[in-house]
């Protein structure tokens, strides 16, 4: 099973099944498919024992993220880390977490 990678700060949210959305930019956009299931892992490659089933992928631009309920702090973190312009393409991935 292919992995879907997350920053380590999301481990508890994945394990507790409280996270249901991720934003993918640049080379990670277009990598995942609706209806497919992936193994949740850290970027370091550590498996977290959960499967992620993609329920919806929304293709949009960076400046449209607030229209989809993405918190301002998440948007600012992405902007700072990835140096995104307003018209940069992004994917909002909605998912369900299931035990591995």
PDB file of N, CA, C and O in Angstrom, residues 6-83:
ATOM      1  N   UNK A   6       2.692  12.866   6.307  1.00  0.00           N
ATOM      2  CA  UNK A   6       2.256  13.993   7.118  1.00  0.00           C
ATOM      3  C   UNK A   6       3.417  14.484   7.978  1.00  0.00           C
ATOM      4  O   UNK A   6       4.262  13.689   8.392  1.00  0.00           O
ATOM      5  N   UNK A   7       3.437  15.774   8.325  1.00  0.00           N
ATOM      6  CA  UNK A   7       4.408  16.262   9.310  1.00  0.00           C
ATOM      7  C   UNK A   7       4.166  15.585  10.657  1.00  0.00           C
ATOM      8  O   UNK A   7       3.024  15.245  11.002  1.00  0.00           O
ATOM      9  N   UNK A   8       5.224  15.402  11.420  1.00  0.00           N
ATOM     10  CA  UNK A   8       5.122  14.662  12.677  1.00  0.00           C
ATOM     11  C   UNK A   8       4.166  15.300  13.683  1.00  0.00           C
ATOM     12  O   UNK A   8       3.606  14.592  14.522  1.00  0.00           O
ATOM     13  N   UNK A   9       3.930  16.618  13.596  1.00  0.00           N
ATOM     14  CA  UNK A   9       3.023  17.246  14.563  1.00  0.00           C
ATOM     15  C   UNK A   9       1.571  16.781  14.408  1.00  0.00           C
ATOM     16  O   UNK A   9       0.748  17.040  15.271  1.00  0.00           O
ATOM     17  N   UNK A  10       1.249  16.082  13.323  1.00  0.00           N
ATOM     18  CA  UNK A  10      -0.112  15.591  13.119  1.00  0.00           C
ATOM     19  C   UNK A  10      -0.311  14.145  13.580  1.00  0.00           C
ATOM     20  O   UNK A  10      -1.395  13.602  13.448  1.00  0.00           O
ATOM     21  N   UNK A  11       0.709  13.550  14.141  1.00  0.00           N
ATOM     22  CA  UNK A  11       0.618  12.139  14.555  1.00  0.00           C
ATOM     23  C   UNK A  11      -0.551  11.903  15.507  1.00  0.00           C
ATOM     24  O   UNK A  11      -1.363  10.993  15.278  1.00  0.00           O
ATOM     25  N   UNK A  12      -0.669  12.679  16.566  1.00  0.00           N
ATOM     26  CA  UNK A  12      -1.750  12.460  17.535  1.00  0.00           C
ATOM     27  C   UNK A  12      -3.120  12.651  16.906  1.00  0.00           C
ATOM     28  O   UNK A  12      -4.047  11.897  17.200  1.00  0.00           O
ATOM     29  N   UNK A  13      -3.270  13.643  16.040  1.00  0.00           N
ATOM     30  CA  UNK A  13      -4.556  13.872  15.377  1.00  0.00           C
ATOM     31  C   UNK A  13      -4.912  12.696  14.466  1.00  0.00           C
ATOM     32  O   UNK A  13      -6.077  12.307  14.383  1.00  0.00           O
ATOM     33  N   UNK A  14      -3.921  12.119  13.821  1.00  0.00           N
ATOM     34  CA  UNK A  14      -4.166  10.937  12.972  1.00  0.00           C
ATOM     35  C   UNK A  14      -4.521   9.746  13.856  1.00  0.00           C
ATOM     36  O   UNK A  14      -5.502   9.038  13.602  1.00  0.00           O
ATOM     37  N   UNK A  15      -3.742   9.505  14.916  1.00  0.00           N
ATOM     38  CA  UNK A  15      -4.006   8.362  15.800  1.00  0.00           C
ATOM     39  C   UNK A  15      -5.361   8.477  16.489  1.00  0.00           C
ATOM     40  O   UNK A  15      -6.052   7.478  16.684  1.00  0.00           O
ATOM     41  N   UNK A  16      -5.760   9.696  16.842  1.00  0.00           N
ATOM     42  CA  UNK A  16      -7.052   9.927  17.512  1.00  0.00           C
ATOM     43  C   UNK A  16      -8.204  10.127  16.534  1.00  0.00           C
ATOM     44  O   UNK A  16      -9.334  10.366  16.956  1.00  0.00           O
ATOM     45  N   UNK A  17      -7.897  10.076  15.253  1.00  0.00           N
ATOM     46  CA  UNK A  17      -8.891  10.200  14.182  1.00  0.00           C
ATOM     47  C   UNK A  17      -9.631  11.534  14.216  1.00  0.00           C
ATOM     48  O   UNK A  17     -10.808  11.610  13.906  1.00  0.00           O
ATOM     49  N   UNK A  18      -8.931  12.605  14.583  1.00  0.00           N
ATOM     50  CA  UNK A  18      -9.564  13.923  14.627  1.00  0.00           C
ATOM     51  C   UNK A  18      -9.217  14.786  13.405  1.00  0.00           C
ATOM     52  O   UNK A  18      -9.843  15.817  13.200  1.00  0.00           O
ATOM     53  N   UNK A  19      -8.256  14.374  12.632  1.00  0.00           N
ATOM     54  CA  UNK A  19      -7.883  15.114  11.422  1.00  0.00           C
ATOM     55  C   UNK A  19      -8.639  14.516  10.241  1.00  0.00           C
ATOM     56  O   UNK A  19      -8.744  13.303  10.122  1.00  0.00           O
ATOM     57  N   UNK A  20      -9.157  15.380   9.351  1.00  0.00           N
ATOM     58  CA  UNK A  20      -9.877  14.856   8.181  1.00  0.00           C
ATOM     59  C   UNK A  20      -9.558  15.626   6.900  1.00  0.00           C
ATOM     60  O   UNK A  20     -10.179  15.395   5.872  1.00  0.00           O
ATOM     61  N   UNK A  21      -8.595  16.537   6.980  1.00  0.00           N
ATOM     62  CA  UNK A  21      -8.246  17.367   5.826  1.00  0.00           C
ATOM     63  C   UNK A  21      -6.745  17.583   5.785  1.00  0.00           C
ATOM     64  O   UNK A  21      -6.112  17.747   6.829  1.00  0.00           O
ATOM     65  N   UNK A  22      -6.207  17.597   4.583  1.00  0.00           N
ATOM     66  CA  UNK A  22      -4.808  17.954   4.387  1.00  0.00           C
ATOM     67  C   UNK A  22      -4.699  18.798   3.120  1.00  0.00           C
ATOM     68  O   UNK A  22      -5.517  18.647   2.215  1.00  0.00           O
ATOM     69  N   UNK A  23      -3.719  19.661   3.084  1.00  0.00           N
ATOM     70  CA  UNK A  23      -3.469  20.510   1.922  1.00  0.00           C
ATOM     71  C   UNK A  23      -2.198  20.000   1.260  1.00  0.00           C
ATOM     72  O   UNK A  23      -1.184  19.795   1.935  1.00  0.00           O
ATOM     73  N   UNK A  24      -2.255  19.818  -0.036  1.00  0.00           N
ATOM     74  CA  UNK A  24      -1.081  19.363  -0.780  1.00  0.00           C
ATOM     75  C   UNK A  24      -0.719  20.398  -1.838  1.00  0.00           C
ATOM     76  O   UNK A  24      -1.591  20.907  -2.547  1.00  0.00           O
ATOM     77  N   UNK A  25       0.566  20.705  -1.916  1.00  0.00           N
ATOM     78  CA  UNK A  25       1.072  21.722  -2.841  1.00  0.00           C
ATOM     79  C   UNK A  25       2.264  21.177  -3.610  1.00  0.00           C
ATOM     80  O   UNK A  25       2.840  20.156  -3.248  1.00  0.00           O
ATOM     81  N   UNK A  26       2.600  21.888  -4.662  1.00  0.00           N
ATOM     82  CA  UNK A  26       3.778  21.611  -5.483  1.00  0.00           C
ATOM     83  C   UNK A  26       3.816  20.157  -5.917  1.00  0.00           C
ATOM     84  O   UNK A  26       2.849  19.663  -6.480  1.00  0.00           O
ATOM     85  N   UNK A  27       4.905  19.423  -5.650  1.00  0.00           N
ATOM     86  CA  UNK A  27       5.052  18.063  -6.173  1.00  0.00           C
ATOM     87  C   UNK A  27       4.082  17.051  -5.550  1.00  0.00           C
ATOM     88  O   UNK A  27       3.876  15.984  -6.098  1.00  0.00           O
ATOM     89  N   UNK A  28       3.465  17.385  -4.425  1.00  0.00           N
ATOM     90  CA  UNK A  28       2.504  16.465  -3.815  1.00  0.00           C
ATOM     91  C   UNK A  28       1.097  16.619  -4.382  1.00  0.00           C
ATOM     92  O   UNK A  28       0.263  15.733  -4.210  1.00  0.00           O
ATOM     93  N   UNK A  29       0.826  17.732  -5.035  1.00  0.00           N
ATOM     94  CA  UNK A  29      -0.484  17.914  -5.680  1.00  0.00           C
ATOM     95  C   UNK A  29      -0.571  16.944  -6.859  1.00  0.00           C
ATOM     96  O   UNK A  29       0.381  16.777  -7.607  1.00  0.00           O
ATOM     97  N   UNK A  30      -1.700  16.273  -6.978  1.00  0.00           N
ATOM     98  CA  UNK A  30      -1.899  15.321  -8.063  1.00  0.00           C
ATOM     99  C   UNK A  30      -1.401  13.922  -7.766  1.00  0.00           C
ATOM    100  O   UNK A  30      -1.565  13.010  -8.576  1.00  0.00           O
ATOM    101  N   UNK A  31      -0.820  13.726  -6.610  1.00  0.00           N
ATOM    102  CA  UNK A  31      -0.227  12.434  -6.247  1.00  0.00           C
ATOM    103  C   UNK A  31      -1.266  11.435  -5.727  1.00  0.00           C
ATOM    104  O   UNK A  31      -1.107  10.230  -5.892  1.00  0.00           O
ATOM    105  N   UNK A  32      -2.345  11.926  -5.113  1.00  0.00           N
ATOM    106  CA  UNK A  32      -3.329  11.064  -4.469  1.00  0.00           C
ATOM    107  C   UNK A  32      -4.636  11.058  -5.246  1.00  0.00           C
ATOM    108  O   UNK A  32      -4.954  12.023  -5.932  1.00  0.00           O
ATOM    109  N   UNK A  33      -5.401   9.970  -5.118  1.00  0.00           N
ATOM    110  CA  UNK A  33      -6.623   9.784  -5.895  1.00  0.00           C
ATOM    111  C   UNK A  33      -7.825   9.541  -4.990  1.00  0.00           C
ATOM    112  O   UNK A  33      -7.735   8.796  -4.005  1.00  0.00           O
ATOM    113  N   UNK A  34      -8.959  10.145  -5.344  1.00  0.00           N
ATOM    114  CA  UNK A  34     -10.216   9.935  -4.627  1.00  0.00           C
ATOM    115  C   UNK A  34     -10.585   8.458  -4.651  1.00  0.00           C
ATOM    116  O   UNK A  34     -10.467   7.799  -5.679  1.00  0.00           O
ATOM    117  N   UNK A  35     -11.031   7.944  -3.503  1.00  0.00           N
ATOM    118  CA  UNK A  35     -11.444   6.552  -3.391  1.00  0.00           C
ATOM    119  C   UNK A  35     -10.322   5.596  -3.040  1.00  0.00           C
ATOM    120  O   UNK A  35     -10.574   4.459  -2.653  1.00  0.00           O
ATOM    121  N   UNK A  36      -9.086   6.026  -3.145  1.00  0.00           N
ATOM    122  CA  UNK A  36      -7.941   5.172  -2.820  1.00  0.00           C
ATOM    123  C   UNK A  36      -7.626   5.253  -1.336  1.00  0.00           C
ATOM    124  O   UNK A  36      -7.938   6.237  -0.668  1.00  0.00           O
ATOM    125  N   UNK A  37      -6.967   4.215  -0.834  1.00  0.00           N
ATOM    126  CA  UNK A  37      -6.563   4.141   0.562  1.00  0.00           C
ATOM    127  C   UNK A  37      -5.044   4.121   0.635  1.00  0.00           C
ATOM    128  O   UNK A  37      -4.389   3.428  -0.146  1.00  0.00           O
ATOM    129  N   UNK A  38      -4.503   4.881   1.580  1.00  0.00           N
ATOM    130  CA  UNK A  38      -3.061   5.023   1.747  1.00  0.00           C
ATOM    131  C   UNK A  38      -2.699   4.780   3.210  1.00  0.00           C
ATOM    132  O   UNK A  38      -3.528   4.947   4.096  1.00  0.00           O
ATOM    133  N   UNK A  39      -1.460   4.410   3.455  1.00  0.00           N
ATOM    134  CA  UNK A  39      -0.972   4.201   4.805  1.00  0.00           C
ATOM    135  C   UNK A  39      -0.396   5.508   5.344  1.00  0.00           C
ATOM    136  O   UNK A  39       0.478   6.106   4.719  1.00  0.00           O
ATOM    137  N   UNK A  40      -0.904   5.972   6.491  1.00  0.00           N
ATOM    138  CA  UNK A  40      -0.427   7.226   7.094  1.00  0.00           C
ATOM    139  C   UNK A  40       0.980   7.037   7.642  1.00  0.00           C
ATOM    140  O   UNK A  40       1.241   6.108   8.410  1.00  0.00           O
ATOM    141  N   UNK A  41       1.879   7.935   7.242  1.00  0.00           N
ATOM    142  CA  UNK A  41       3.263   7.891   7.694  1.00  0.00           C
ATOM    143  C   UNK A  41       3.783   9.301   7.917  1.00  0.00           C
ATOM    144  O   UNK A  41       3.281  10.263   7.331  1.00  0.00           O
ATOM    145  N   UNK A  42       4.839   9.383   8.724  1.00  0.00           N
ATOM    146  CA  UNK A  42       5.549  10.650   8.870  1.00  0.00           C
ATOM    147  C   UNK A  42       6.419  10.845   7.637  1.00  0.00           C
ATOM    148  O   UNK A  42       6.700   9.892   6.897  1.00  0.00           O
ATOM    149  N   UNK A  43       6.869  12.073   7.415  1.00  0.00           N
ATOM    150  CA  UNK A  43       7.796  12.329   6.307  1.00  0.00           C
ATOM    151  C   UNK A  43       9.101  11.563   6.507  1.00  0.00           C
ATOM    152  O   UNK A  43       9.810  11.285   5.552  1.00  0.00           O
ATOM    153  N   UNK A  44       9.402  11.184   7.742  1.00  0.00           N
ATOM    154  CA  UNK A  44      10.599  10.389   8.032  1.00  0.00           C
ATOM    155  C   UNK A  44      10.393   8.910   7.696  1.00  0.00           C
ATOM    156  O   UNK A  44      11.325   8.124   7.770  1.00  0.00           O
ATOM    157  N   UNK A  45       9.161   8.527   7.341  1.00  0.00           N
ATOM    158  CA  UNK A  45       8.884   7.148   6.935  1.00  0.00           C
ATOM    159  C   UNK A  45       8.334   6.240   8.014  1.00  0.00           C
ATOM    160  O   UNK A  45       8.150   5.048   7.792  1.00  0.00           O
ATOM    161  N   UNK A  46       8.022   6.783   9.190  1.00  0.00           N
ATOM    162  CA  UNK A  46       7.477   5.972  10.287  1.00  0.00           C
ATOM    163  C   UNK A  46       5.974   5.783  10.099  1.00  0.00           C
ATOM    164  O   UNK A  46       5.221   6.759  10.004  1.00  0.00           O
ATOM    165  N   UNK A  47       5.524   4.529  10.044  1.00  0.00           N
ATOM    166  CA  UNK A  47       4.100   4.238   9.906  1.00  0.00           C
ATOM    167  C   UNK A  47       3.387   4.511  11.219  1.00  0.00           C
ATOM    168  O   UNK A  47       3.908   4.219  12.296  1.00  0.00           O
ATOM    169  N   UNK A  48       2.172   5.060  11.114  1.00  0.00           N
ATOM    170  CA  UNK A  48       1.390   5.370  12.298  1.00  0.00           C
ATOM    171  C   UNK A  48       0.242   4.391  12.525  1.00  0.00           C
ATOM    172  O   UNK A  48      -0.601   4.599  13.395  1.00  0.00           O
ATOM    173  N   UNK A  49       0.187   3.303  11.764  1.00  0.00           N
ATOM    174  CA  UNK A  49      -0.822   2.273  11.989  1.00  0.00           C
ATOM    175  C   UNK A  49      -2.244   2.686  11.654  1.00  0.00           C
ATOM    176  O   UNK A  49      -3.192   2.144  12.209  1.00  0.00           O
ATOM    177  N   UNK A  50      -2.403   3.622  10.744  1.00  0.00           N
ATOM    178  CA  UNK A  50      -3.725   4.059  10.297  1.00  0.00           C
ATOM    179  C   UNK A  50      -3.733   4.128   8.781  1.00  0.00           C
ATOM    180  O   UNK A  50      -2.740   4.449   8.149  1.00  0.00           O
ATOM    181  N   UNK A  51      -4.886   3.839   8.227  1.00  0.00           N
ATOM    182  CA  UNK A  51      -5.094   3.985   6.799  1.00  0.00           C
ATOM    183  C   UNK A  51      -5.925   5.237   6.560  1.00  0.00           C
ATOM    184  O   UNK A  51      -6.804   5.567   7.354  1.00  0.00           O
ATOM    185  N   UNK A  52      -5.634   5.907   5.468  1.00  0.00           N
ATOM    186  CA  UNK A  52      -6.325   7.130   5.077  1.00  0.00           C
ATOM    187  C   UNK A  52      -7.072   6.839   3.784  1.00  0.00           C
ATOM    188  O   UNK A  52      -6.456   6.501   2.778  1.00  0.00           O
ATOM    189  N   UNK A  53      -8.403   6.943   3.827  1.00  0.00           N
ATOM    190  CA  UNK A  53      -9.208   6.759   2.615  1.00  0.00           C
ATOM    191  C   UNK A  53      -9.626   8.136   2.116  1.00  0.00           C
ATOM    192  O   UNK A  53     -10.317   8.879   2.809  1.00  0.00           O
ATOM    193  N   UNK A  54      -9.200   8.470   0.899  1.00  0.00           N
ATOM    194  CA  UNK A  54      -9.492   9.774   0.309  1.00  0.00           C
ATOM    195  C   UNK A  54     -10.959   9.799  -0.124  1.00  0.00           C
ATOM    196  O   UNK A  54     -11.386   8.980  -0.924  1.00  0.00           O
ATOM    197  N   UNK A  55     -11.717  10.760   0.413  1.00  0.00           N
ATOM    198  CA  UNK A  55     -13.137  10.866   0.071  1.00  0.00           C
ATOM    199  C   UNK A  55     -13.414  11.971  -0.940  1.00  0.00           C
ATOM    200  O   UNK A  55     -14.392  11.902  -1.678  1.00  0.00           O
ATOM    201  N   UNK A  56     -12.539  13.004  -0.969  1.00  0.00           N
ATOM    202  CA  UNK A  56     -12.760  14.120  -1.892  1.00  0.00           C
ATOM    203  C   UNK A  56     -11.463  14.887  -2.087  1.00  0.00           C
ATOM    204  O   UNK A  56     -10.711  15.092  -1.134  1.00  0.00           O
ATOM    205  N   UNK A  57     -11.227  15.321  -3.314  1.00  0.00           N
ATOM    206  CA  UNK A  57     -10.089  16.181  -3.621  1.00  0.00           C
ATOM    207  C   UNK A  57     -10.622  17.430  -4.318  1.00  0.00           C
ATOM    208  O   UNK A  57     -11.334  17.331  -5.310  1.00  0.00           O
ATOM    209  N   UNK A  58     -10.290  18.574  -3.750  1.00  0.00           N
ATOM    210  CA  UNK A  58     -10.717  19.858  -4.304  1.00  0.00           C
ATOM    211  C   UNK A  58      -9.484  20.568  -4.843  1.00  0.00           C
ATOM    212  O   UNK A  58      -8.557  20.867  -4.087  1.00  0.00           O
ATOM    213  N   UNK A  59      -9.478  20.836  -6.139  1.00  0.00           N
ATOM    214  CA  UNK A  59      -8.381  21.585  -6.762  1.00  0.00           C
ATOM    215  C   UNK A  59      -8.771  23.051  -6.767  1.00  0.00           C
ATOM    216  O   UNK A  59      -9.850  23.407  -7.223  1.00  0.00           O
ATOM    217  N   UNK A  60      -7.876  23.869  -6.230  1.00  0.00           N
ATOM    218  CA  UNK A  60      -8.155  25.297  -6.121  1.00  0.00           C
ATOM    219  C   UNK A  60      -6.846  26.074  -6.143  1.00  0.00           C
ATOM    220  O   UNK A  60      -5.796  25.499  -6.431  1.00  0.00           O
ATOM    221  N   UNK A  61      -6.917  27.350  -5.828  1.00  0.00           N
ATOM    222  CA  UNK A  61      -5.711  28.158  -5.725  1.00  0.00           C
ATOM    223  C   UNK A  61      -5.486  28.542  -4.268  1.00  0.00           C
ATOM    224  O   UNK A  61      -6.407  28.505  -3.452  1.00  0.00           O
ATOM    225  N   UNK A  62      -4.254  28.914  -3.982  1.00  0.00           N
ATOM    226  CA  UNK A  62      -3.881  29.237  -2.615  1.00  0.00           C
ATOM    227  C   UNK A  62      -4.770  30.325  -2.010  1.00  0.00           C
ATOM    228  O   UNK A  62      -5.208  30.209  -0.868  1.00  0.00           O
ATOM    229  N   UNK A  63      -5.090  31.353  -2.789  1.00  0.00           N
ATOM    230  CA  UNK A  63      -5.897  32.451  -2.246  1.00  0.00           C
ATOM    231  C   UNK A  63      -7.351  32.075  -1.993  1.00  0.00           C
ATOM    232  O   UNK A  63      -8.068  32.803  -1.316  1.00  0.00           O
ATOM    233  N   UNK A  64      -7.797  30.923  -2.468  1.00  0.00           N
ATOM    234  CA  UNK A  64      -9.173  30.467  -2.255  1.00  0.00           C
ATOM    235  C   UNK A  64      -9.317  29.552  -1.034  1.00  0.00           C
ATOM    236  O   UNK A  64     -10.438  29.173  -0.672  1.00  0.00           O
ATOM    237  N   UNK A  65      -8.230  29.198  -0.373  1.00  0.00           N
ATOM    238  CA  UNK A  65      -8.297  28.287   0.780  1.00  0.00           C
ATOM    239  C   UNK A  65      -9.269  28.733   1.873  1.00  0.00           C
ATOM    240  O   UNK A  65     -10.001  27.898   2.415  1.00  0.00           O
ATOM    241  N   UNK A  66      -9.354  30.027   2.207  1.00  0.00           N
ATOM    242  CA  UNK A  66     -10.319  30.427   3.247  1.00  0.00           C
ATOM    243  C   UNK A  66     -11.763  30.087   2.889  1.00  0.00           C
ATOM    244  O   UNK A  66     -12.584  29.846   3.778  1.00  0.00           O
ATOM    245  N   UNK A  67     -12.083  30.026   1.621  1.00  0.00           N
ATOM    246  CA  UNK A  67     -13.445  29.706   1.189  1.00  0.00           C
ATOM    247  C   UNK A  67     -13.832  28.260   1.486  1.00  0.00           C
ATOM    248  O   UNK A  67     -15.004  27.902   1.389  1.00  0.00           O
ATOM    249  N   UNK A  68     -12.856  27.420   1.829  1.00  0.00           N
ATOM    250  CA  UNK A  68     -13.110  26.013   2.119  1.00  0.00           C
ATOM    251  C   UNK A  68     -12.928  25.692   3.599  1.00  0.00           C
ATOM    252  O   UNK A  68     -12.793  24.528   3.973  1.00  0.00           O
ATOM    253  N   UNK A  69     -12.913  26.714   4.426  1.00  0.00           N
ATOM    254  CA  UNK A  69     -12.838  26.494   5.871  1.00  0.00           C
ATOM    255  C   UNK A  69     -11.450  26.167   6.388  1.00  0.00           C
ATOM    256  O   UNK A  69     -11.315  25.661   7.499  1.00  0.00           O
ATOM    257  N   UNK A  70     -10.429  26.457   5.616  1.00  0.00           N
ATOM    258  CA  UNK A  70      -9.059  26.200   6.069  1.00  0.00           C
ATOM    259  C   UNK A  70      -8.670  27.321   7.041  1.00  0.00           C
ATOM    260  O   UNK A  70      -8.790  28.499   6.708  1.00  0.00           O
ATOM    261  N   UNK A  71      -8.204  26.962   8.246  1.00  0.00           N
ATOM    262  CA  UNK A  71      -7.874  27.979   9.250  1.00  0.00           C
ATOM    263  C   UNK A  71      -6.746  28.910   8.791  1.00  0.00           C
ATOM    264  O   UNK A  71      -5.806  28.497   8.109  1.00  0.00           O
ATOM    265  N   UNK A  72      -6.833  30.176   9.209  1.00  0.00           N
ATOM    266  CA  UNK A  72      -5.822  31.174   8.854  1.00  0.00           C
ATOM    267  C   UNK A  72      -4.420  30.747   9.263  1.00  0.00           C
ATOM    268  O   UNK A  72      -3.462  30.972   8.526  1.00  0.00           O
ATOM    269  N   UNK A  73      -4.283  30.128  10.433  1.00  0.00           N
ATOM    270  CA  UNK A  73      -2.942  29.730  10.894  1.00  0.00           C
ATOM    271  C   UNK A  73      -2.343  28.656   9.982  1.00  0.00           C
ATOM    272  O   UNK A  73      -1.141  28.644   9.739  1.00  0.00           O
ATOM    273  N   UNK A  74      -3.178  27.776   9.452  1.00  0.00           N
ATOM    274  CA  UNK A  74      -2.692  26.762   8.504  1.00  0.00           C
ATOM    275  C   UNK A  74      -2.261  27.406   7.195  1.00  0.00           C
ATOM    276  O   UNK A  74      -1.229  27.057   6.622  1.00  0.00           O
ATOM    277  N   UNK A  75      -3.042  28.358   6.740  1.00  0.00           N
ATOM    278  CA  UNK A  75      -2.724  29.068   5.497  1.00  0.00           C
ATOM    279  C   UNK A  75      -1.409  29.827   5.646  1.00  0.00           C
ATOM    280  O   UNK A  75      -0.542  29.777   4.764  1.00  0.00           O
ATOM    281  N   UNK A  76      -1.235  30.519   6.773  1.00  0.00           N
ATOM    282  CA  UNK A  76       0.001  31.276   7.000  1.00  0.00           C
ATOM    283  C   UNK A  76       1.212  30.351   7.088  1.00  0.00           C
ATOM    284  O   UNK A  76       2.288  30.678   6.582  1.00  0.00           O
ATOM    285  N   UNK A  77       1.050  29.182   7.721  1.00  0.00           N
ATOM    286  CA  UNK A  77       2.160  28.234   7.826  1.00  0.00           C
ATOM    287  C   UNK A  77       2.571  27.718   6.449  1.00  0.00           C
ATOM    288  O   UNK A  77       3.768  27.619   6.148  1.00  0.00           O
ATOM    289  N   UNK A  78       1.598  27.411   5.614  1.00  0.00           N
ATOM    290  CA  UNK A  78       1.898  26.947   4.252  1.00  0.00           C
ATOM    291  C   UNK A  78       2.573  28.057   3.464  1.00  0.00           C
ATOM    292  O   UNK A  78       3.574  27.826   2.772  1.00  0.00           O
ATOM    293  N   UNK A  79       2.037  29.261   3.578  1.00  0.00           N
ATOM    294  CA  UNK A  79       2.589  30.408   2.841  1.00  0.00           C
ATOM    295  C   UNK A  79       4.053  30.637   3.212  1.00  0.00           C
ATOM    296  O   UNK A  79       4.905  30.845   2.346  1.00  0.00           O
ATOM    297  N   UNK A  80       4.345  30.580   4.493  1.00  0.00           N
ATOM    298  CA  UNK A  80       5.707  30.817   4.971  1.00  0.00           C
ATOM    299  C   UNK A  80       6.653  29.695   4.544  1.00  0.00           C
ATOM    300  O   UNK A  80       7.747  29.954   4.040  1.00  0.00           O
ATOM    301  N   UNK A  81       6.220  28.460   4.730  1.00  0.00           N
ATOM    302  CA  UNK A  81       7.082  27.309   4.426  1.00  0.00           C
ATOM    303  C   UNK A  81       7.288  27.115   2.933  1.00  0.00           C
ATOM    304  O   UNK A  81       8.389  26.855   2.473  1.00  0.00           O
ATOM    305  N   UNK A  82       6.225  27.235   2.167  1.00  0.00           N
ATOM    306  CA  UNK A  82       6.269  26.901   0.743  1.00  0.00           C
ATOM    307  C   UNK A  82       6.411  28.109  -0.173  1.00  0.00           C
ATOM    308  O   UNK A  82       6.526  27.958  -1.377  1.00  0.00           O
ATOM    309  N   UNK A  83       6.351  29.318   0.407  1.00  0.00           N
ATOM    310  CA  UNK A  83       6.448  30.548  -0.383  1.00  0.00           C
ATOM    311  C   UNK A  83       5.446  30.553  -1.535  1.00  0.00           C
ATOM    312  O   UNK A  83       5.797  30.668  -2.700  1.00  0.00           O
TER     313      UNK A  83
END
